[in-house]
Tab-separated table of C-alpha atoms in Angstrom:
chain	number	residue	atom	x	y	z
A	546	MET	CA	-45.265	20.331	-39.135
A	547	ILE	CA	-45.260	23.908	-37.884
A	548	GLY	CA	-46.480	26.674	-40.185
A	549	ILE	CA	-45.062	30.162	-39.614
A	550	VAL	CA	-47.313	33.018	-40.698
A	551	ASN	CA	-45.056	35.003	-43.027
A	552	TYR	CA	-46.349	38.580	-43.087
A	553	GLY	CA	-43.145	40.619	-42.982
A	554	ALA	CA	-43.161	41.504	-39.279
A	555	GLY	CA	-41.632	38.377	-37.809
A	556	ASN	CA	-38.485	37.327	-35.981
A	557	ILE	CA	-38.254	34.479	-38.480
A	558	PHE	CA	-34.540	33.651	-38.423
A	559	SER	CA	-34.102	33.146	-34.671
A	560	LEU	CA	-37.375	31.191	-34.586
A	561	THR	CA	-36.500	28.870	-37.479
A	562	SER	CA	-33.027	28.314	-35.972
A	563	ALA	CA	-34.619	27.218	-32.683
A	564	LEU	CA	-37.073	24.894	-34.480
A	565	SER	CA	-34.192	23.370	-36.479
A	566	ARG	CA	-32.172	22.766	-33.291
A	567	LEU	CA	-35.200	20.890	-31.916
A	568	GLY	CA	-35.592	18.839	-35.099
A	569	LEU	CA	-39.066	20.281	-35.724
A	570	SER	CA	-40.053	20.649	-39.377
A	571	TYR	CA	-41.585	23.931	-40.428
A	572	GLY	CA	-42.646	25.921	-43.454
A	573	MET	CA	-43.954	29.371	-44.309
A	574	ILE	CA	-47.622	30.329	-44.626
A	575	ASN	CA	-48.146	32.910	-47.364
A	576	THR	CA	-51.663	32.042	-48.550
A	577	GLU	CA	-54.933	30.745	-47.096
A	578	GLN	CA	-54.358	27.316	-48.697
A	579	ASP	CA	-51.007	26.945	-46.912
A	580	PHE	CA	-52.734	26.517	-43.523
A	581	GLU	CA	-53.917	23.051	-44.584
A	582	GLN	CA	-50.342	21.707	-44.762
A	583	TYR	CA	-49.535	22.319	-41.091
A	584	SER	CA	-50.725	20.904	-37.771
A	585	HIS	CA	-49.491	23.818	-35.606
A	586	ILE	CA	-49.295	27.524	-36.449
A	587	ILE	CA	-46.916	30.202	-35.097
A	588	ILE	CA	-47.506	33.942	-35.509
A	589	PRO	CA	-44.164	35.663	-34.876
A	590	GLY	CA	-43.815	39.402	-34.493
A	591	VAL	CA	-41.427	42.198	-33.626
A	592	GLY	CA	-41.769	45.971	-33.752
A	593	HIS	CA	-44.945	48.044	-33.831
A	594	ALA	CA	-48.284	46.257	-33.245
A	595	GLY	CA	-50.276	48.693	-35.403
A	596	ALA	CA	-47.869	48.328	-38.339
A	597	ALA	CA	-47.768	44.540	-37.882
A	598	MET	CA	-51.588	44.367	-37.962
A	599	GLU	CA	-51.616	46.446	-41.139
A	600	LYS	CA	-49.177	44.021	-42.775
A	601	LEU	CA	-51.223	41.052	-41.587
A	602	ASN	CA	-54.408	42.624	-42.988
A	603	GLN	CA	-52.666	43.075	-46.355
A	604	THR	CA	-52.012	39.314	-46.563
A	605	GLY	CA	-55.746	38.541	-46.381
A	606	LEU	CA	-55.016	35.819	-43.790
A	607	VAL	CA	-56.778	37.334	-40.765
A	608	GLU	CA	-60.137	35.583	-41.211
A	609	SER	CA	-58.410	32.229	-41.793
A	610	ILE	CA	-56.403	32.689	-38.572
A	611	ARG	CA	-59.552	33.545	-36.582
A	612	GLN	CA	-61.198	30.313	-37.772
A	613	LEU	CA	-58.282	27.993	-36.994
A	614	LYS	CA	-58.982	25.003	-34.753
A	615	LYS	CA	-55.331	23.880	-34.710
A	616	PRO	CA	-52.953	25.012	-31.945
A	617	VAL	CA	-51.779	28.580	-32.629
A	618	LEU	CA	-48.919	30.343	-30.817
A	619	GLY	CA	-48.409	34.108	-31.009
A	620	ILE	CA	-44.923	35.278	-29.976
A	621	CYS	CA	-44.259	38.835	-28.689
A	622	VAL	CA	-46.096	41.182	-31.110
A	623	GLY	CA	-47.679	37.992	-32.512
A	624	MET	CA	-49.274	37.510	-29.085
A	625	GLN	CA	-50.444	41.124	-28.992
A	626	LEU	CA	-52.133	40.670	-32.396
A	627	LEU	CA	-54.427	38.081	-30.773
A	628	THR	CA	-55.862	40.776	-28.475
A	629	ALA	CA	-58.636	43.260	-29.252
A	630	HIS	CA	-56.788	46.568	-29.285
A	631	SER	CA	-53.331	48.082	-28.791
A	632	GLN	CA	-52.512	51.550	-27.542
A	633	GLU	CA	-49.583	51.354	-29.970
A	634	GLY	CA	-50.934	53.204	-32.994
A	635	ASP	CA	-54.460	52.966	-31.467
A	636	ALA	CA	-54.800	49.766	-33.482
A	637	GLN	CA	-57.747	47.366	-33.715
A	638	LEU	CA	-56.239	43.877	-33.654
A	639	MET	CA	-57.645	40.391	-34.358
A	640	ASN	CA	-59.815	40.326	-31.210
A	641	ILE	CA	-59.444	36.575	-30.735
A	642	ILE	CA	-58.764	37.125	-27.024
A	643	PRO	CA	-60.733	40.125	-25.659
A	644	LEU	CA	-57.868	41.914	-23.909
A	645	GLU	CA	-56.136	45.279	-24.203
A	646	THR	CA	-52.447	45.800	-25.073
A	647	LYS	CA	-51.148	48.804	-23.114
A	648	LEU	CA	-48.018	50.945	-22.864
A	649	PHE	CA	-45.901	50.548	-19.726
A	650	ASP	CA	-46.156	53.640	-17.520
A	651	LYS	CA	-42.752	55.269	-16.974
A	652	ASP	CA	-44.193	56.860	-13.810
A	653	LEU	CA	-43.784	53.393	-12.254
A	654	GLY	CA	-40.038	54.160	-12.240
A	655	ILE	CA	-39.206	51.517	-14.854
A	656	LYS	CA	-37.116	51.627	-18.012
A	657	ILE	CA	-39.041	51.280	-21.263
A	658	PRO	CA	-38.683	49.030	-23.177
A	659	HIS	CA	-38.615	46.154	-20.728
A	660	MET	CA	-35.565	44.331	-22.024
A	661	GLY	CA	-33.837	41.281	-20.617
A	662	TRP	CA	-34.513	38.236	-18.460
A	663	ASN	CA	-37.487	38.076	-16.130
A	664	ASN	CA	-38.991	35.342	-13.951
A	665	ILE	CA	-42.487	34.190	-14.738
A	666	GLU	CA	-45.170	32.781	-12.445
A	667	ILE	CA	-46.607	29.754	-14.240
A	668	LYS	CA	-50.088	28.275	-14.041
A	669	ASN	CA	-50.503	24.554	-14.610
A	670	ASN	CA	-50.682	24.392	-18.419
A	671	LEU	CA	-49.427	21.926	-21.051
A	672	LEU	CA	-47.484	24.739	-22.750
A	673	PHE	CA	-45.206	24.904	-19.692
A	674	GLU	CA	-44.853	21.183	-19.011
A	675	GLY	CA	-41.361	20.471	-17.675
A	676	VAL	CA	-40.662	24.187	-17.098
A	677	GLU	CA	-40.179	25.147	-13.451
A	678	ASN	CA	-42.143	27.974	-11.893
A	679	GLN	CA	-40.156	31.249	-11.698
A	680	THR	CA	-38.017	30.227	-14.680
A	681	GLN	CA	-36.523	33.209	-16.507
A	682	PHE	CA	-37.463	34.046	-20.096
A	683	TYR	CA	-36.151	36.765	-22.397
A	684	PHE	CA	-38.364	39.821	-22.960
A	685	VAL	CA	-38.106	42.878	-25.247
A	686	HIS	CA	-41.267	45.019	-25.249
A	687	SER	CA	-42.698	48.447	-24.428
A	688	TYR	CA	-46.330	47.290	-24.453
A	689	PHE	CA	-47.903	44.613	-22.271
A	690	ILE	CA	-51.145	42.667	-22.184
A	691	GLU	CA	-53.373	43.519	-19.244
A	692	TYR	CA	-53.649	40.848	-16.572
A	693	ASN	CA	-56.861	38.828	-16.761
A	694	ALA	CA	-57.306	35.677	-14.651
A	695	ILE	CA	-59.586	34.049	-17.259
A	696	PHE	CA	-56.956	33.915	-20.009
A	697	GLU	CA	-53.677	34.200	-18.108
A	698	ILE	CA	-51.428	31.107	-17.981
A	699	ALA	CA	-48.272	32.920	-16.780
A	700	THR	CA	-47.579	36.344	-15.309
A	701	ALA	CA	-44.527	38.561	-15.001
A	702	GLU	CA	-43.821	41.609	-12.848
A	703	TYR	CA	-42.350	44.794	-14.276
A	704	GLY	CA	-43.636	47.764	-12.347
A	705	LEU	CA	-46.959	45.917	-12.284
A	706	GLN	CA	-48.263	42.392	-12.854
A	707	TYR	CA	-49.124	41.598	-16.475
A	708	SER	CA	-49.808	38.566	-18.651
A	709	ALA	CA	-46.599	36.864	-19.776
A	710	ALA	CA	-48.649	34.104	-21.461
A	711	ILE	CA	-52.334	33.727	-22.313
A	712	GLN	CA	-54.644	31.081	-23.712
A	713	LYS	CA	-58.135	30.944	-25.131
A	714	ASP	CA	-59.154	27.545	-26.562
A	715	ASN	CA	-56.522	26.598	-29.186
A	716	PHE	CA	-54.911	30.081	-29.196
A	717	TYR	CA	-51.820	30.660	-27.061
A	718	GLY	CA	-49.655	33.734	-26.744
A	719	VAL	CA	-46.315	34.444	-25.045
A	720	GLN	CA	-44.927	37.958	-24.559
A	721	PHE	CA	-41.344	36.713	-24.184
A	722	HIS	CA	-39.178	35.201	-26.925
A	723	PRO	CA	-38.949	31.424	-26.377
A	724	GLU	CA	-36.504	31.187	-29.303
A	725	LYS	CA	-34.067	33.421	-27.354
A	726	SER	CA	-34.733	31.913	-23.914
A	727	GLY	CA	-32.357	28.950	-23.890
A	728	ALA	CA	-33.416	25.488	-22.724
A	729	ALA	CA	-36.698	26.645	-21.124
A	730	GLY	CA	-37.773	28.389	-24.328
A	731	GLU	CA	-36.921	25.332	-26.408
A	732	GLN	CA	-38.939	23.165	-24.007
A	733	LEU	CA	-41.913	25.483	-24.531
A	734	LEU	CA	-41.621	25.269	-28.335
A	735	LEU	CA	-41.390	21.484	-28.061
A	736	ASN	CA	-44.454	21.426	-25.784
A	737	PHE	CA	-46.342	23.569	-28.300
A	738	SER	CA	-45.462	21.164	-31.128
A	739	ASN	CA	-46.914	18.294	-29.022
A	740	LEU	CA	-50.251	19.985	-28.252
A	741	LYS	CA	-53.142	17.957	-29.623
A	742	GLN	CA	-55.670	19.480	-31.989
């Protein structure tokens, strides 16, 4: 069973539709006690990282998330919340993975936000089992997570190389939207649901 952290900043509908298509059961996490019911946890997120962190703080769930030993997947802003700090709103985040979330530099001659399909360079990782290297995933974001070889499990290029997916212990994050990325995205969600605790 997958628990979705319900804190008012999530892309819940497209995510739950994708999980339903895959036959994966899910439920919403609103309180600390709810974590016990689920084997895998997803932190969705769209919009502003600073505002999302504020909403997450208001739920009182942050400490429980930090202590989780189950597989956790942050999607888009949900991934950024796992990092230490975002330039968006100069926000202190959960600091589970000690990385910085930064604004793309328009001086690189790129359009911001980065919106659309982009190839990713994949490291050997169970999250990407059965997904070919250079597969395209769907991105919508103005902020990116700095590249760091220790935590990076996939990279993308958009004016510069950045982390498209990261991992530290049982915490995973993807900058793209697997729920909007067709068959490859569904494979990733399926892989996540099969990760062992």
